[in-house]
PDB file of C-alpha atoms and ligand atoms in Angstrom:
ATOM      1  CA  MET K   1       9.398 -20.279 132.417  1.00  0.00           C
ATOM      2  CA  ARG K   2       9.984 -16.882 130.828  1.00  0.00           C
ATOM      3  CA  ARG K   3      10.854 -14.103 133.270  1.00  0.00           C
ATOM      4  CA  GLY K   4      13.062 -11.663 131.394  1.00  0.00           C
ATOM      5  CA  TYR K   5      12.220  -9.071 128.761  1.00  0.00           C
ATOM      6  CA  PHE K   6      12.958  -9.473 125.073  1.00  0.00           C
ATOM      7  CA  ILE K   7      13.721  -6.337 123.027  1.00  0.00           C
ATOM      8  CA  THR K   8      14.721  -6.329 119.369  1.00  0.00           C
ATOM      9  CA  PHE K   9      16.189  -3.542 117.248  1.00  0.00           C
ATOM     10  CA  GLU K  10      15.177  -3.410 113.611  1.00  0.00           C
ATOM     11  CA  GLY K  11      15.772  -1.214 110.610  1.00  0.00           C
ATOM     12  CA  LEU K  12      17.647  -0.815 107.369  1.00  0.00           C
ATOM     13  CA  ASP K  13      21.399  -1.083 107.223  1.00  0.00           C
ATOM     14  CA  GLY K  14      22.719   2.312 108.320  1.00  0.00           C
ATOM     15  CA  SER K  15      19.637   3.138 110.420  1.00  0.00           C
ATOM     16  CA  GLY K  16      21.746   3.543 113.573  1.00  0.00           C
ATOM     17  CA  LYS K  17      20.181   0.612 115.434  1.00  0.00           C
ATOM     18  CA  THR K  18      23.469  -0.956 116.557  1.00  0.00           C
ATOM     19  CA  THR K  19      24.636   2.315 118.112  1.00  0.00           C
ATOM     20  CA  GLN K  20      21.295   2.657 119.869  1.00  0.00           C
ATOM     21  CA  LEU K  21      21.394  -0.914 121.140  1.00  0.00           C
ATOM     22  CA  ARG K  22      24.816  -0.328 122.698  1.00  0.00           C
ATOM     23  CA  ARG K  23      23.672   2.929 124.287  1.00  0.00           C
ATOM     24  CA  LEU K  24      20.603   1.258 125.770  1.00  0.00           C
ATOM     25  CA  ALA K  25      22.635  -1.686 127.073  1.00  0.00           C
ATOM     26  CA  THR K  26      25.058   0.675 128.837  1.00  0.00           C
ATOM     27  CA  ALA K  27      22.212   2.701 130.327  1.00  0.00           C
ATOM     28  CA  LEU K  28      20.330  -0.353 131.626  1.00  0.00           C
ATOM     29  CA  GLU K  29      23.495  -1.885 133.050  1.00  0.00           C
ATOM     30  CA  SER K  30      24.279   1.335 134.880  1.00  0.00           C
ATOM     31  CA  GLU K  31      20.857   0.971 136.553  1.00  0.00           C
ATOM     32  CA  GLY K  32      21.918  -2.454 137.768  1.00  0.00           C
ATOM     33  CA  GLN K  33      19.863  -4.472 135.272  1.00  0.00           C
ATOM     34  CA  SER K  34      21.113  -7.776 133.941  1.00  0.00           C
ATOM     35  CA  VAL K  35      21.484  -7.292 130.177  1.00  0.00           C
ATOM     36  CA  VAL K  36      22.401  -9.786 127.467  1.00  0.00           C
ATOM     37  CA  THR K  37      23.122  -8.569 123.928  1.00  0.00           C
ATOM     38  CA  LEU K  38      23.084 -10.507 120.702  1.00  0.00           C
ATOM     39  CA  ARG K  39      23.235  -9.795 116.979  1.00  0.00           C
ATOM     40  CA  GLN K  40      21.742 -11.715 114.081  1.00  0.00           C
ATOM     41  CA  PRO K  41      22.971 -13.349 112.097  1.00  0.00           C
ATOM     42  CA  GLY K  42      25.730 -14.331 114.537  1.00  0.00           C
ATOM     43  CA  GLY K  43      26.155 -14.257 118.288  1.00  0.00           C
ATOM     44  CA  THR K  44      26.902 -17.967 118.686  1.00  0.00           C
ATOM     45  CA  PRO K  45      29.906 -19.866 117.312  1.00  0.00           C
ATOM     46  CA  LEU K  46      27.714 -21.549 114.699  1.00  0.00           C
ATOM     47  CA  GLY K  47      25.889 -18.286 113.980  1.00  0.00           C
ATOM     48  CA  ASP K  48      29.148 -16.438 113.376  1.00  0.00           C
ATOM     49  CA  ARG K  49      30.074 -19.001 110.718  1.00  0.00           C
ATOM     50  CA  ILE K  50      26.671 -18.612 109.093  1.00  0.00           C
ATOM     51  CA  ARG K  51      27.119 -14.825 109.209  1.00  0.00           C
ATOM     52  CA  GLY K  52      30.385 -15.152 107.286  1.00  0.00           C
ATOM     53  CA  ILE K  53      28.672 -17.103 104.502  1.00  0.00           C
ATOM     54  CA  LEU K  54      25.696 -14.763 104.317  1.00  0.00           C
ATOM     55  CA  LEU K  55      27.370 -11.363 104.510  1.00  0.00           C
ATOM     56  CA  ASP K  56      30.748 -11.697 102.819  1.00  0.00           C
ATOM     57  CA  SER K  57      30.384 -10.326  99.312  1.00  0.00           C
ATOM     58  CA  GLY K  58      33.018 -12.854  98.195  1.00  0.00           C
ATOM     59  CA  SER K  59      30.932 -15.851  99.338  1.00  0.00           C
ATOM     60  CA  GLU K  60      29.193 -16.325  96.067  1.00  0.00           C
ATOM     61  CA  SER K  61      32.427 -16.541  94.121  1.00  0.00           C
ATOM     62  CA  ALA K  62      33.338 -19.466  96.416  1.00  0.00           C
ATOM     63  CA  VAL K  63      30.002 -21.298  96.708  1.00  0.00           C
ATOM     64  CA  GLY K  64      28.005 -19.972  93.746  1.00  0.00           C
ATOM     65  CA  PRO K  65      24.804 -17.904  93.874  1.00  0.00           C
ATOM     66  CA  ILE K  66      22.871 -18.275  97.126  1.00  0.00           C
ATOM     67  CA  ALA K  67      19.198 -18.878  96.363  1.00  0.00           C
ATOM     68  CA  PRO K  68      16.718 -16.665  98.263  1.00  0.00           C
ATOM     69  CA  ALA K  69      15.149 -19.673 100.018  1.00  0.00           C
ATOM     70  CA  THR K  70      18.621 -20.855 101.096  1.00  0.00           C
ATOM     71  CA  GLU K  71      19.352 -17.407 102.455  1.00  0.00           C
ATOM     72  CA  MET K  72      16.080 -17.532 104.407  1.00  0.00           C
ATOM     73  CA  ALA K  73      16.819 -21.016 105.766  1.00  0.00           C
ATOM     74  CA  LEU K  74      20.331 -20.005 106.875  1.00  0.00           C
ATOM     75  CA  MET K  75      18.942 -16.955 108.688  1.00  0.00           C
ATOM     76  CA  PHE K  76      16.566 -19.258 110.567  1.00  0.00           C
ATOM     77  CA  ALA K  77      19.255 -21.872 111.265  1.00  0.00           C
ATOM     78  CA  ASP K  78      21.245 -19.083 112.895  1.00  0.00           C
ATOM     79  CA  ARG K  79      18.176 -17.914 114.831  1.00  0.00           C
ATOM     80  CA  ALA K  80      17.188 -21.371 116.083  1.00  0.00           C
ATOM     81  CA  GLN K  81      20.689 -21.804 117.478  1.00  0.00           C
ATOM     82  CA  ALA K  82      20.640 -18.361 119.115  1.00  0.00           C
ATOM     83  CA  ILE K  83      17.271 -19.113 120.728  1.00  0.00           C
ATOM     84  CA  ALA K  84      18.556 -22.383 122.193  1.00  0.00           C
ATOM     85  CA  GLU K  85      21.969 -21.121 123.221  1.00  0.00           C
ATOM     86  CA  VAL K  86      21.374 -17.502 124.268  1.00  0.00           C
ATOM     87  CA  ILE K  87      17.815 -16.167 124.099  1.00  0.00           C
ATOM     88  CA  ARG K  88      15.839 -18.740 126.091  1.00  0.00           C
ATOM     89  CA  PRO K  89      18.496 -19.112 128.811  1.00  0.00           C
ATOM     90  CA  ALA K  90      18.743 -15.312 129.198  1.00  0.00           C
ATOM     91  CA  LEU K  91      14.971 -14.907 129.452  1.00  0.00           C
ATOM     92  CA  ALA K  92      14.696 -17.807 131.880  1.00  0.00           C
ATOM     93  CA  ALA K  93      17.361 -16.141 134.052  1.00  0.00           C
ATOM     94  CA  GLY K  94      15.318 -12.915 134.126  1.00  0.00           C
ATOM     95  CA  SER K  95      17.691 -10.826 131.982  1.00  0.00           C
ATOM     96  CA  ILE K  96      16.806  -8.125 129.513  1.00  0.00           C
ATOM     97  CA  LEU K  97      17.770  -9.512 126.135  1.00  0.00           C
ATOM     98  CA  LEU K  98      18.676  -6.918 123.490  1.00  0.00           C
ATOM     99  CA  CYS K  99      18.838  -8.431 120.040  1.00  0.00           C
ATOM    100  CA  ASP K 100      20.169  -6.625 116.971  1.00  0.00           C
ATOM    101  CA  ARG K 101      17.696  -7.936 114.335  1.00  0.00           C
ATOM    102  CA  TYR K 102      15.316 -10.892 114.559  1.00  0.00           C
ATOM    103  CA  THR K 103      12.480 -12.383 112.491  1.00  0.00           C
ATOM    104  CA  ASP K 104      11.174  -8.978 111.346  1.00  0.00           C
ATOM    105  CA  SER K 105      14.486  -8.654 109.461  1.00  0.00           C
ATOM    106  CA  SER K 106      13.819 -11.939 107.663  1.00  0.00           C
ATOM    107  CA  GLU K 107      10.322 -10.814 106.781  1.00  0.00           C
ATOM    108  CA  ALA K 108      11.595  -7.436 105.532  1.00  0.00           C
ATOM    109  CA  TYR K 109      14.759  -8.622 103.706  1.00  0.00           C
ATOM    110  CA  GLN K 110      13.868 -12.108 102.475  1.00  0.00           C
ATOM    111  CA  GLY K 111      10.075 -11.658 102.455  1.00  0.00           C
ATOM    112  CA  GLY K 112      10.147  -8.127 101.002  1.00  0.00           C
ATOM    113  CA  GLY K 113      13.600  -7.548  99.510  1.00  0.00           C
ATOM    114  CA  ARG K 114      13.973 -11.010  97.975  1.00  0.00           C
ATOM    115  CA  GLN K 115      10.219 -11.213  97.340  1.00  0.00           C
ATOM    116  CA  LEU K 116       9.640 -14.556  99.081  1.00  0.00           C
ATOM    117  CA  GLY K 117       6.555 -13.084 100.750  1.00  0.00           C
ATOM    118  CA  SER K 118       5.595 -12.892 104.417  1.00  0.00           C
ATOM    119  CA  GLN K 119       3.825 -16.239 104.625  1.00  0.00           C
ATOM    120  CA  ARG K 120       6.925 -18.333 103.980  1.00  0.00           C
ATOM    121  CA  ILE K 121       8.867 -16.371 106.567  1.00  0.00           C
ATOM    122  CA  LEU K 122       6.173 -16.701 109.199  1.00  0.00           C
ATOM    123  CA  ALA K 123       5.933 -20.442 108.546  1.00  0.00           C
ATOM    124  CA  MET K 124       9.704 -20.702 109.108  1.00  0.00           C
ATOM    125  CA  HIS K 125       9.347 -18.626 112.267  1.00  0.00           C
ATOM    126  CA  ALA K 126       6.781 -21.090 113.601  1.00  0.00           C
ATOM    127  CA  ALA K 127       8.932 -24.096 112.694  1.00  0.00           C
ATOM    128  CA  ALA K 128      12.364 -22.841 113.763  1.00  0.00           C
ATOM    129  CA  CYS K 129      11.537 -20.368 116.552  1.00  0.00           C
ATOM    130  CA  ASP K 130       8.365 -21.871 117.994  1.00  0.00           C
ATOM    131  CA  ASN K 131       6.876 -18.418 117.304  1.00  0.00           C
ATOM    132  CA  LEU K 132       8.943 -16.778 120.045  1.00  0.00           C
ATOM    133  CA  GLN K 133       8.168 -13.064 119.722  1.00  0.00           C
ATOM    134  CA  PRO K 134       9.925 -10.046 121.218  1.00  0.00           C
ATOM    135  CA  ASP K 135       8.066  -8.104 123.914  1.00  0.00           C
ATOM    136  CA  LEU K 136       9.149  -4.859 122.260  1.00  0.00           C
ATOM    137  CA  THR K 137      10.668  -4.009 118.884  1.00  0.00           C
ATOM    138  CA  LEU K 138      12.350  -0.669 118.271  1.00  0.00           C
ATOM    139  CA  LEU K 139      12.109  -0.039 114.542  1.00  0.00           C
ATOM    140  CA  LEU K 140      14.429   2.700 113.297  1.00  0.00           C
ATOM    141  CA  LEU K 141      13.187   3.967 109.968  1.00  0.00           C
ATOM    142  CA  PRO K 142      15.024   7.138 108.966  1.00  0.00           C
ATOM    143  CA  PRO K 143      14.516   8.210 105.337  1.00  0.00           C
ATOM    144  CA  LEU K 144      15.751   5.494 102.993  1.00  0.00           C
ATOM    145  CA  GLU K 145      18.289   7.688 101.206  1.00  0.00           C
ATOM    146  CA  SER K 146      20.180   8.740 104.326  1.00  0.00           C
ATOM    147  CA  ALA K 147      20.284   5.198 105.766  1.00  0.00           C
ATOM    148  CA  LEU K 148      21.656   3.804 102.514  1.00  0.00           C
ATOM    149  CA  LYS K 149      24.301   6.470 102.201  1.00  0.00           C
ATOM    150  CA  ARG K 150      25.515   5.707 105.742  1.00  0.00           C
ATOM    151  CA  ALA K 151      25.496   1.932 105.237  1.00  0.00           C
ATOM    152  CA  ARG K 152      27.499   2.032 102.012  1.00  0.00           C
ATOM    153  CA  ARG K 153      30.042   4.481 103.428  1.00  0.00           C
ATOM    154  CA  ARG K 154      30.490   2.365 106.564  1.00  0.00           C
ATOM    155  CA  ASN K 155      30.928  -0.851 104.660  1.00  0.00           C
ATOM    156  CA  GLN K 156      33.597   0.692 102.447  1.00  0.00           C
ATOM    157  CA  ARG K 157      35.433   1.921 105.574  1.00  0.00           C
ATOM    158  CA  HIS K 158      35.304  -1.544 107.165  1.00  0.00           C
ATOM    159  CA  ALA K 159      36.544  -3.229 104.015  1.00  0.00           C
ATOM    160  CA  ASP K 160      39.416  -0.716 103.611  1.00  0.00           C
ATOM    161  CA  LYS K 161      40.525  -0.561 107.226  1.00  0.00           C
ATOM    162  CA  LEU K 162      39.725  -3.860 108.879  1.00  0.00           C
ATOM    163  CA  GLY K 163      39.652  -6.172 105.904  1.00  0.00           C
ATOM    164  CA  VAL K 164      36.120  -7.207 106.992  1.00  0.00           C
ATOM    165  CA  ASP K 165      33.824  -7.440 104.030  1.00  0.00           C
ATOM    166  CA  GLU K 166      30.133  -7.645 104.960  1.00  0.00           C
ATOM    167  CA  GLY K 167      28.879  -6.032 101.796  1.00  0.00           C
ATOM    168  CA  ARG K 168      26.766  -8.764 100.202  1.00  0.00           C
ATOM    169  CA  PHE K 169      23.547  -6.933 101.106  1.00  0.00           C
ATOM    170  CA  GLU K 170      24.794  -3.342 100.873  1.00  0.00           C
ATOM    171  CA  ARG K 171      25.620  -3.686  97.183  1.00  0.00           C
ATOM    172  CA  GLU K 172      21.965  -4.473  96.373  1.00  0.00           C
ATOM    173  CA  SER K 173      19.928  -1.970  94.377  1.00  0.00           C
ATOM    174  CA  ASP K 174      17.916   0.943  95.732  1.00  0.00           C
ATOM    175  CA  GLU K 175      14.726  -0.897  94.642  1.00  0.00           C
ATOM    176  CA  PHE K 176      15.666  -3.853  96.849  1.00  0.00           C
ATOM    177  CA  TYR K 177      15.960  -1.469  99.804  1.00  0.00           C
ATOM    178  CA  ARG K 178      12.710   0.273  98.922  1.00  0.00           C
ATOM    179  CA  ARG K 179      10.915  -3.101  99.136  1.00  0.00           C
ATOM    180  CA  ILE K 180      12.507  -3.709 102.547  1.00  0.00           C
ATOM    181  CA  TYR K 181      11.471  -0.284 103.782  1.00  0.00           C
ATOM    182  CA  ASP K 182       7.900  -0.805 102.606  1.00  0.00           C
ATOM    183  CA  LYS K 183       7.763  -4.275 104.175  1.00  0.00           C
ATOM    184  CA  TYR K 184       8.900  -2.893 107.530  1.00  0.00           C
ATOM    185  CA  GLU K 185       6.039  -0.382 107.360  1.00  0.00           C
ATOM    186  CA  GLU K 186       3.629  -3.190 106.492  1.00  0.00           C
ATOM    187  CA  ILE K 187       4.865  -5.332 109.420  1.00  0.00           C
ATOM    188  CA  ALA K 188       4.615  -2.450 111.899  1.00  0.00           C
ATOM    189  CA  ALA K 189       1.152  -1.160 110.953  1.00  0.00           C
ATOM    190  CA  PRO K 190      -0.971  -3.857 112.656  1.00  0.00           C
ATOM    191  CA  GLU K 191       1.303  -4.163 115.713  1.00  0.00           C
ATOM    192  CA  PRO K 192       1.579  -0.705 117.269  1.00  0.00           C
ATOM    193  CA  TYR K 193       2.081  -2.078 120.783  1.00  0.00           C
ATOM    194  CA  ARG K 194       4.957  -4.444 120.023  1.00  0.00           C
ATOM    195  CA  ILE K 195       6.610  -2.308 117.367  1.00  0.00           C
ATOM    196  CA  PHE K 196       7.634   1.233 118.229  1.00  0.00           C
ATOM    197  CA  ARG K 197       8.581   3.138 115.087  1.00  0.00           C
ATOM    198  CA  ILE K 198      11.153   5.923 115.158  1.00  0.00           C
ATOM    199  CA  ARG K 199      11.214   7.773 111.867  1.00  0.00           C
ATOM    200  CA  ASP K 200      13.378  10.731 112.823  1.00  0.00           C
ATOM    201  CA  ASP K 201      16.754  11.293 111.312  1.00  0.00           C
ATOM    202  CA  ALA K 202      17.550  13.072 114.583  1.00  0.00           C
ATOM    203  CA  SER K 203      20.724  13.034 116.670  1.00  0.00           C
ATOM    204  CA  ILE K 204      21.901   9.867 118.394  1.00  0.00           C
ATOM    205  CA  ASP K 205      21.210  11.485 121.793  1.00  0.00           C
ATOM    206  CA  PHE K 206      17.672  12.496 120.875  1.00  0.00           C
ATOM    207  CA  ILE K 207      16.748   9.021 119.653  1.00  0.00           C
ATOM    208  CA  HIS K 208      18.427   7.426 122.674  1.00  0.00           C
ATOM    209  CA  THR K 209      16.258   9.559 124.979  1.00  0.00           C
ATOM    210  CA  ARG K 210      13.088   8.454 123.205  1.00  0.00           C
ATOM    211  CA  ILE K 211      14.152   4.816 123.414  1.00  0.00           C
ATOM    212  CA  ARG K 212      14.867   5.179 127.149  1.00  0.00           C
ATOM    213  CA  GLU K 213      11.364   6.585 127.685  1.00  0.00           C
ATOM    214  CA  VAL K 214       9.650   3.766 125.816  1.00  0.00           C
ATOM    215  CA  VAL K 215      11.682   1.064 127.528  1.00  0.00           C
ATOM    216  CA  ALA K 216      11.202   2.588 130.983  1.00  0.00           C
ATOM    217  CA  ALA K 217       7.444   2.674 130.427  1.00  0.00           C
ATOM    218  CA  ARG K 218       7.413  -1.003 129.450  1.00  0.00           C
ATOM    219  CA  LEU K 219       9.720  -2.336 132.152  1.00  0.00           C
TER     220      LEU K 219
HETATM  221  P1  TMP I   1      23.930  -5.978 110.323  1.00  0.00           P
HETATM  222  O1  TMP I   1      24.468  -6.908 111.375  1.00  0.00           O
HETATM  223  O2  TMP I   1      24.907  -4.931 109.903  1.00  0.00           O
HETATM  224  O3  TMP I   1      22.599  -5.423 110.653  1.00  0.00           O
HETATM  225  O4  TMP I   1      23.820  -6.824 108.987  1.00  0.00           O
HETATM  226  C1  TMP I   1      23.082  -7.948 108.837  1.00  0.00           C
HETATM  227  C2  TMP I   1      22.630  -8.033 107.392  1.00  0.00           C
HETATM  228  O5  TMP I   1      21.897  -9.251 107.218  1.00  0.00           O
HETATM  229  C3  TMP I   1      21.728  -6.900 106.987  1.00  0.00           C
HETATM  230  O6  TMP I   1      22.033  -6.477 105.665  1.00  0.00           O
HETATM  231  C4  TMP I   1      20.368  -7.508 107.008  1.00  0.00           C
HETATM  232  C5  TMP I   1      20.609  -8.960 106.723  1.00  0.00           C
HETATM  233  N1  TMP I   1      19.632  -9.869 107.348  1.00  0.00           N
HETATM  234  C6  TMP I   1      18.689 -10.478 106.565  1.00  0.00           C
HETATM  235  O7  TMP I   1      18.678 -10.283 105.348  1.00  0.00           O
HETATM  236  N2  TMP I   1      17.777 -11.309 107.145  1.00  0.00           N
HETATM  237  C7  TMP I   1      17.767 -11.575 108.481  1.00  0.00           C
HETATM  238  O8  TMP I   1      16.939 -12.347 108.966  1.00  0.00           O
HETATM  239  C8  TMP I   1      18.776 -10.940 109.286  1.00  0.00           C
HETATM  240  C9  TMP I   1      18.809 -11.194 110.756  1.00  0.00           C
HETATM  241  C10 TMP I   1      19.677 -10.088 108.682  1.00  0.00           C
END
């Protein structure tokens, strides 16, 4: 039985979604809500290993080029594990599950960016996720140029300071990101109830307030 509430955060790298997820989690917890957070890929021991393979820009020098369909399948292997280990148990326990990326990311990045198309992604979603859909998706779509600038700057900082290299996607071309942006728009258009789009490049506080309003109205 599903009793909790499933919220996903979506957007381009550098869209600010992770900051917003943390702010929302803190706010809901301070109201006494039970909140579980998760990121994808990752969030389970197996998922964290898959994340390393997928995001490290050195991966391909170790294992060779990763084919787009392999990338898609690994994203869904990670997701299937997260559903079994974290998402379904949290929803069954009545928690609010906040997930940083989910199947819309696969449709935008692998379907759009890598040009596999939506149909293959949705077929994988049916097979691996039993079509489990979020109740609400917060899609942060600031202008492409500003998101990209932030993402590339942040990744360079992480690589320099922490020795964590998650730049396999960030080094892709601007055209790749344009396809992702357009795919997100295409995904959101027919689903205005599930997907709430935030286009502003406004302050963190301003966007947080809007997110609080939407979530409060839904809960
Ligand atoms: P993030 O944790 O910083 O958002 O990075 C995850 C990266 O993985 C990001 O570049 C988007 C990418 N990704 C996909 O390509 N497909 C997916 O299904 C998911 C969940 C992430």
